Each structure stands twice: as structure tokens, then as C-alpha cells.
mmCIF file of C-alpha atoms in Angstrom:
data_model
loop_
_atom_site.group_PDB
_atom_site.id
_atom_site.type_symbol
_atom_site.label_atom_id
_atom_site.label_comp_id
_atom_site.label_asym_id
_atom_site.label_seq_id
_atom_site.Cartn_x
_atom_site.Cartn_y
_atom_site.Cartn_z
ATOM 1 C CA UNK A 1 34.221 93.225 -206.377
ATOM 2 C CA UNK A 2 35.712 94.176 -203.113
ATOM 3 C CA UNK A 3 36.787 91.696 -200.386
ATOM 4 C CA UNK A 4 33.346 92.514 -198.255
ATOM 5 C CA UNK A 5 31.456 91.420 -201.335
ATOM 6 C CA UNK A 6 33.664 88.880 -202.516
ATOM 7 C CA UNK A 7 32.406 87.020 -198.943
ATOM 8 C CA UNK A 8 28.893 88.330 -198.709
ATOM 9 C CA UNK A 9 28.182 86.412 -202.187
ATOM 10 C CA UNK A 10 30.138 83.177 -200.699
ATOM 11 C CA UNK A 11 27.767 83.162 -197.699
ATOM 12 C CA UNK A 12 24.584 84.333 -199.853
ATOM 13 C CA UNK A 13 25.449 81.201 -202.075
ATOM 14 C CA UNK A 14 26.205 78.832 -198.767
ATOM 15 C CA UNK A 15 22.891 80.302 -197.140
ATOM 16 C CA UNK A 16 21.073 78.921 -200.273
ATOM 17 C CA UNK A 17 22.678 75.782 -200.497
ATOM 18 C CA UNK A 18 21.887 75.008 -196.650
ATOM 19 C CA UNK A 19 18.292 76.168 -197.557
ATOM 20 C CA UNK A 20 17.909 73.873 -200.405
ATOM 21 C CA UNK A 21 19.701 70.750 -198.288
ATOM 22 C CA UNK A 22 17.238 71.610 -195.755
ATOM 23 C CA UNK A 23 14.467 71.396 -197.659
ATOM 24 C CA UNK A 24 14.824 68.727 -198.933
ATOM 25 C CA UNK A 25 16.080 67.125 -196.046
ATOM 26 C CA UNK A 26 13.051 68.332 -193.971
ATOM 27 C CA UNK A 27 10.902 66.002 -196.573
ATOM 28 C CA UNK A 28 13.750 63.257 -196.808
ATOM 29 C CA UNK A 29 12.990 63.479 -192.405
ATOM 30 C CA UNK A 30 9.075 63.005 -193.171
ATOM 31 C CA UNK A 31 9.676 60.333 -195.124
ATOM 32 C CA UNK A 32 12.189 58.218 -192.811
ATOM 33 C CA UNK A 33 10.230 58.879 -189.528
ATOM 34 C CA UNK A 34 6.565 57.763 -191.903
ATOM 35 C CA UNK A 35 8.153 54.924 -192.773
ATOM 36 C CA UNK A 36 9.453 54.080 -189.767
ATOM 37 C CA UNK A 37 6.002 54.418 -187.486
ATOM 38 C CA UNK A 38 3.942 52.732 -190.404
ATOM 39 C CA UNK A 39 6.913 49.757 -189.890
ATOM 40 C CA UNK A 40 6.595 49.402 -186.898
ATOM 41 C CA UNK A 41 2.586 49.923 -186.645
ATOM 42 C CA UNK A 42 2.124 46.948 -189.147
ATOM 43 C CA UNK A 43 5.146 44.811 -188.332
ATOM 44 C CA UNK A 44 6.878 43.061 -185.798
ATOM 45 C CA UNK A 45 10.514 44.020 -186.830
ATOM 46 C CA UNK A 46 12.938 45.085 -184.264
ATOM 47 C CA UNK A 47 12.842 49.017 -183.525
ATOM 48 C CA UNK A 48 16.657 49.103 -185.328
ATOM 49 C CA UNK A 49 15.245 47.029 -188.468
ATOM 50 C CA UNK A 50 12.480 49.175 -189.110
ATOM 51 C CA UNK A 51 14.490 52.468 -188.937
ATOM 52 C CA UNK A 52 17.031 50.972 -191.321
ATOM 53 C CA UNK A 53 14.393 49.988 -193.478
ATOM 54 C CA UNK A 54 12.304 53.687 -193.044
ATOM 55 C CA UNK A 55 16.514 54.799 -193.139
ATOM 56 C CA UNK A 56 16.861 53.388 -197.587
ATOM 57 C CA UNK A 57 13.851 54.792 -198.441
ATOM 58 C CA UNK A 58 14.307 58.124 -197.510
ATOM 59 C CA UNK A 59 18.383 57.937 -198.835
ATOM 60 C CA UNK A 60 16.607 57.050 -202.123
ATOM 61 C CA UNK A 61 13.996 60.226 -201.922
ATOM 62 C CA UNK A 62 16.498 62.104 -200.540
ATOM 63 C CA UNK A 63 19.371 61.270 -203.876
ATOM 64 C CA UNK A 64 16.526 62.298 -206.045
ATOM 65 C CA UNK A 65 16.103 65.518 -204.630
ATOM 66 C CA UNK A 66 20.061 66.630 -203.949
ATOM 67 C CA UNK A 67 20.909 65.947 -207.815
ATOM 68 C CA UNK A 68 17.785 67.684 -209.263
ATOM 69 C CA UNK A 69 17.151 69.703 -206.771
ATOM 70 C CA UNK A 70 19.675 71.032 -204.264
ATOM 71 C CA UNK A 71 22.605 70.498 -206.260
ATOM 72 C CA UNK A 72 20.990 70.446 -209.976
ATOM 73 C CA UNK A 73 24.292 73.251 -210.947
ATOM 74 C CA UNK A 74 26.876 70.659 -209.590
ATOM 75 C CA UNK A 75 29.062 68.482 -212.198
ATOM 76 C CA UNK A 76 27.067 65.720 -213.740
ATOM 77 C CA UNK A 77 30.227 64.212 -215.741
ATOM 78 C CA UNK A 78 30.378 60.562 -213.452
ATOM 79 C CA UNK A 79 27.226 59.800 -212.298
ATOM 80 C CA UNK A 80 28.468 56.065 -211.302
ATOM 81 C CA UNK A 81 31.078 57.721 -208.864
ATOM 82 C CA UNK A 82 28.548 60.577 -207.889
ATOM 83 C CA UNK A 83 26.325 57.500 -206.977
ATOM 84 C CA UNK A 84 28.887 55.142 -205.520
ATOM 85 C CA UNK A 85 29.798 58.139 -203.491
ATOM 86 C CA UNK A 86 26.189 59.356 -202.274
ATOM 87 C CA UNK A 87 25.793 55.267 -201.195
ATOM 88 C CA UNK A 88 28.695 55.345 -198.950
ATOM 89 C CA UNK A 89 28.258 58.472 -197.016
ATOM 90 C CA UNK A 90 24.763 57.759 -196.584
ATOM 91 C CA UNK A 91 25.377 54.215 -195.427
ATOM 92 C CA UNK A 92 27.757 55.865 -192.964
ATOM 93 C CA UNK A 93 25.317 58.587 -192.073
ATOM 94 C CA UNK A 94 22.520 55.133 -191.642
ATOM 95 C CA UNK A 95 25.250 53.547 -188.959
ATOM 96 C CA UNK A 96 25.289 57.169 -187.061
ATOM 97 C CA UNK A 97 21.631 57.307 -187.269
ATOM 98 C CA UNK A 98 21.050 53.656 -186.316
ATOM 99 C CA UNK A 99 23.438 53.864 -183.929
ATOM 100 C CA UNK A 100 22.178 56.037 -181.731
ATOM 101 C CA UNK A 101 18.903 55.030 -181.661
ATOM 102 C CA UNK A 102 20.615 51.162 -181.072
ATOM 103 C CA UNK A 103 22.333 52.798 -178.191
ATOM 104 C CA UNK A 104 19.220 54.165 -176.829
ATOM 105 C CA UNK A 105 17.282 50.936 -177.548
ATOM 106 C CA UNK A 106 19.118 47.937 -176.480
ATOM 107 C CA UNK A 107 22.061 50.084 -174.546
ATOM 108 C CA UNK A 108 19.478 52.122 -171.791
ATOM 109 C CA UNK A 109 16.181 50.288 -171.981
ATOM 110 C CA UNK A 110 14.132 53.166 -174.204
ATOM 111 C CA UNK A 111 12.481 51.399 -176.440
ATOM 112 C CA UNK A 112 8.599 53.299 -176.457
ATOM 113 C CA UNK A 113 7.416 55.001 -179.294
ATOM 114 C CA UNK A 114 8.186 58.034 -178.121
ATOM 115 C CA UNK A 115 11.570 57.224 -177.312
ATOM 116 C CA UNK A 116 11.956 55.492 -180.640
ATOM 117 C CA UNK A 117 10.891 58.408 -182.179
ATOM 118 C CA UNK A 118 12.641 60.995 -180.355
ATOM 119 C CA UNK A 119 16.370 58.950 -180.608
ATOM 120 C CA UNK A 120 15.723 58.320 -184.212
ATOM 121 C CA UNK A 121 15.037 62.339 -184.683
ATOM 122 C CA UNK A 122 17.994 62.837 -182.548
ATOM 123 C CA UNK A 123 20.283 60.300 -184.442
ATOM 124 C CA UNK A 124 19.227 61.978 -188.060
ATOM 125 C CA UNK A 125 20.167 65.070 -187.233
ATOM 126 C CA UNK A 126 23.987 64.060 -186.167
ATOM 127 C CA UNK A 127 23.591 62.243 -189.072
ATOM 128 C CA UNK A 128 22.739 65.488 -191.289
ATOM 129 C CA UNK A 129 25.826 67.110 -189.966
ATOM 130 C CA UNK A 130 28.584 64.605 -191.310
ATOM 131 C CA UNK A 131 25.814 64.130 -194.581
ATOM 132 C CA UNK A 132 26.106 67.912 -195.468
ATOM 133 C CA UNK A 133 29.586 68.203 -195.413
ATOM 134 C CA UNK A 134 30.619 64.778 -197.380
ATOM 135 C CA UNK A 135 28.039 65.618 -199.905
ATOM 136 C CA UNK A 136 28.855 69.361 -200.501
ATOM 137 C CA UNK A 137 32.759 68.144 -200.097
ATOM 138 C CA UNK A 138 32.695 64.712 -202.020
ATOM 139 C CA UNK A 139 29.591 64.015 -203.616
ATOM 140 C CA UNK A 140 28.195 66.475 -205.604
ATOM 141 C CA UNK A 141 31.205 68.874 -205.851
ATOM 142 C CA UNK A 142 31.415 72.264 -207.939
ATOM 143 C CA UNK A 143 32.063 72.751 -210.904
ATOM 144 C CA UNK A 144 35.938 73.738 -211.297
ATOM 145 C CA UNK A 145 35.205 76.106 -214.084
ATOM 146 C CA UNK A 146 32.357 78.360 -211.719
ATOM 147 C CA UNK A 147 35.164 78.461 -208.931
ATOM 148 C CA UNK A 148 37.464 79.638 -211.513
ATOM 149 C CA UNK A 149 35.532 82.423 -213.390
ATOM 150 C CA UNK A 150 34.568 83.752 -209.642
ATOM 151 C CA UNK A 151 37.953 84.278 -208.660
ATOM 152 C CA UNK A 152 38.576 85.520 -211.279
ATOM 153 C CA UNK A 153 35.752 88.061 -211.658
ATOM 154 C CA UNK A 154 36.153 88.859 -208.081
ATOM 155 C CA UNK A 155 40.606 89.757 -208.917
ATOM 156 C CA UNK A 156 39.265 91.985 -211.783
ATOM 157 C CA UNK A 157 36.754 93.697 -210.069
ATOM 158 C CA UNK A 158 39.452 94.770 -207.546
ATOM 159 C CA UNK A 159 40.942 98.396 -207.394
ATOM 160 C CA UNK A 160 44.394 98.271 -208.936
ATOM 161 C CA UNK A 161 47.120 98.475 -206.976
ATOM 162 C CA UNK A 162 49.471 101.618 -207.350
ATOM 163 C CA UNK A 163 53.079 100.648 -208.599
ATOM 164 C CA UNK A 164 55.875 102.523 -206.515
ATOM 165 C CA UNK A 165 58.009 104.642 -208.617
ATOM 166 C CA UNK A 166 61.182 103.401 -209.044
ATOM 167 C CA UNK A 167 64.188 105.805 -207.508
ATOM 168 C CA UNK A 168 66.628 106.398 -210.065
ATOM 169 C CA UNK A 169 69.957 104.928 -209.085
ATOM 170 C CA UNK A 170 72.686 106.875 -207.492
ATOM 171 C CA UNK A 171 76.378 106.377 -208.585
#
């Protein structure tokens, strides 16, 4: 396969993984902001409590569908590390969420429901950002053995290089 293809099938194959992470995602973002208005429609919890709250479940939904889902082709070998992994980017990805809308809250006064809402939207998709990358990068990582046979389908597929004729030697 030439070069050009070599990279249109990397970006085909990173188009459909942001596709998949998206949908999902969009759902896991359903879920979280649901949670978080029916929290704080039938409670009396803080704004920053509820979100956390509305925050687990959908990092629960969401692990469900990025292993069977999203990234069902991904090595399955250590699911406790896989796990361990997905808990502690996600719990980082909760304090950038939280965060924000914290800042927003108790830092400038906007504490409405649409306020709430909009900051909390605002504050999952920073989040999203540094989620995608540690869970493509750490997470649920690629199989070594796909990478391999690519590259090398991809070297054998190119045209073969022309040897230069050696000059005979001159005494």
C-alpha cells in the first residue's frame, strides 16, 4: 500500500474510533446531565454533589460501552489494570468536570439551572478531551500484534526499491 493509503486507512480507522467514542459518549452525556437535573429536582444536595453523583453513574454506563462497544477489538488480557486504569482517568476527568462547574458555582455566583447546566456541559466536554486521549493512549490500548501485521502489510505492499549497480573497481 502506498504512503497516501498507508495514512488514509490510519485516519479512516481514527475517524471511526472518534465516531464510536462519540457515540457513546453522546449517551454517557444524557445520562450525567439526567441524573444530574433529576438530583437536583428531588434533592437538596449541593449543585457540585449532585453532578458528582450524576458524574459515577454515567463513568459506569460509559465503561460498559468503551469495552463492548467502542473499543470491543482492543486487548482484553488485564481487565483489573484496564479497570484500575479507566477509574483513574475518569476520576481525573470528574475533578475537570467538577471543577469547572465548582468554579462557576461557588467562584462567580452562577448557580441557576441554567447555569448549572450549561457549566456542567461546558466542564464535560474539557473533560472528553483529556478522557479520549488517556483512554485510546492508556486504557484500552491496541493490540501489539494488529500494529504489527499493518506495518507490515503496508512495507510489503510498497514498490521495491531499485538496487544501484555496483561499478566495478578500477585498479
Amino acid at each position: 500500500m502506498s504512503e497516501p493509503g498507508a495514512l488514509r486507512m490510519r485516519l479512516n480507522g481514527l475517524f471511526r474510533e472518534v465516531a464510536k467514542f462519540g457515540a457513546v459518549g453522546a449517551v454517557g452525556v444524557l445520562v450525567d446531565l439526567g441524573v444530574f437535573n433529576l438530583v437536583r429536582h428531588f434533592s437538596d444536595l449541593p449543585v457540585v454533589r449532585a453532578s458528582i453523583i450524576a458524574t459515577l453513574v454515567a463513568i459506569a454506563f460509559n465503561y460498559v460501552g468503551f469495552r463492548y462497544f467502542t473499543y470491543r477489538d482492543r486487548d482484553k488480557s488485564s481487565r483489573t489494570k484496564e479497570m484500575s486504569l479507566f477509574l483513574l482517568f475518569s476520576l481525573i476527568g470528574l475533578v475537570i468536570q467538577n471543577g469547572l462547574l465548582y468554579a462557576a458555582t461557588y467562584g462567580f455566583g452562577w448557580d441557576g439551572p441554567l447555569a448549572s447546566n450549561i457549566f456542567k456541559f461546558f466542564g464535560i466536554g474539557v473533560a472528553t478531551l483529556f478522557r479520549f486521549w488517556s483512554y485510546r493512549t492508556w486504557v484500552f490500548r491496541a493490540l501489539p500484534a494488529k500494529e504489527a501485521v499493518q506495518a507490515a502489510e503496508s512495507f510489503l505492499e510498497q514498490p521495491p526499491h531499485q538496487v544501484p549497480r555496483r561499478q566495478p573497481d578500477r585498479v
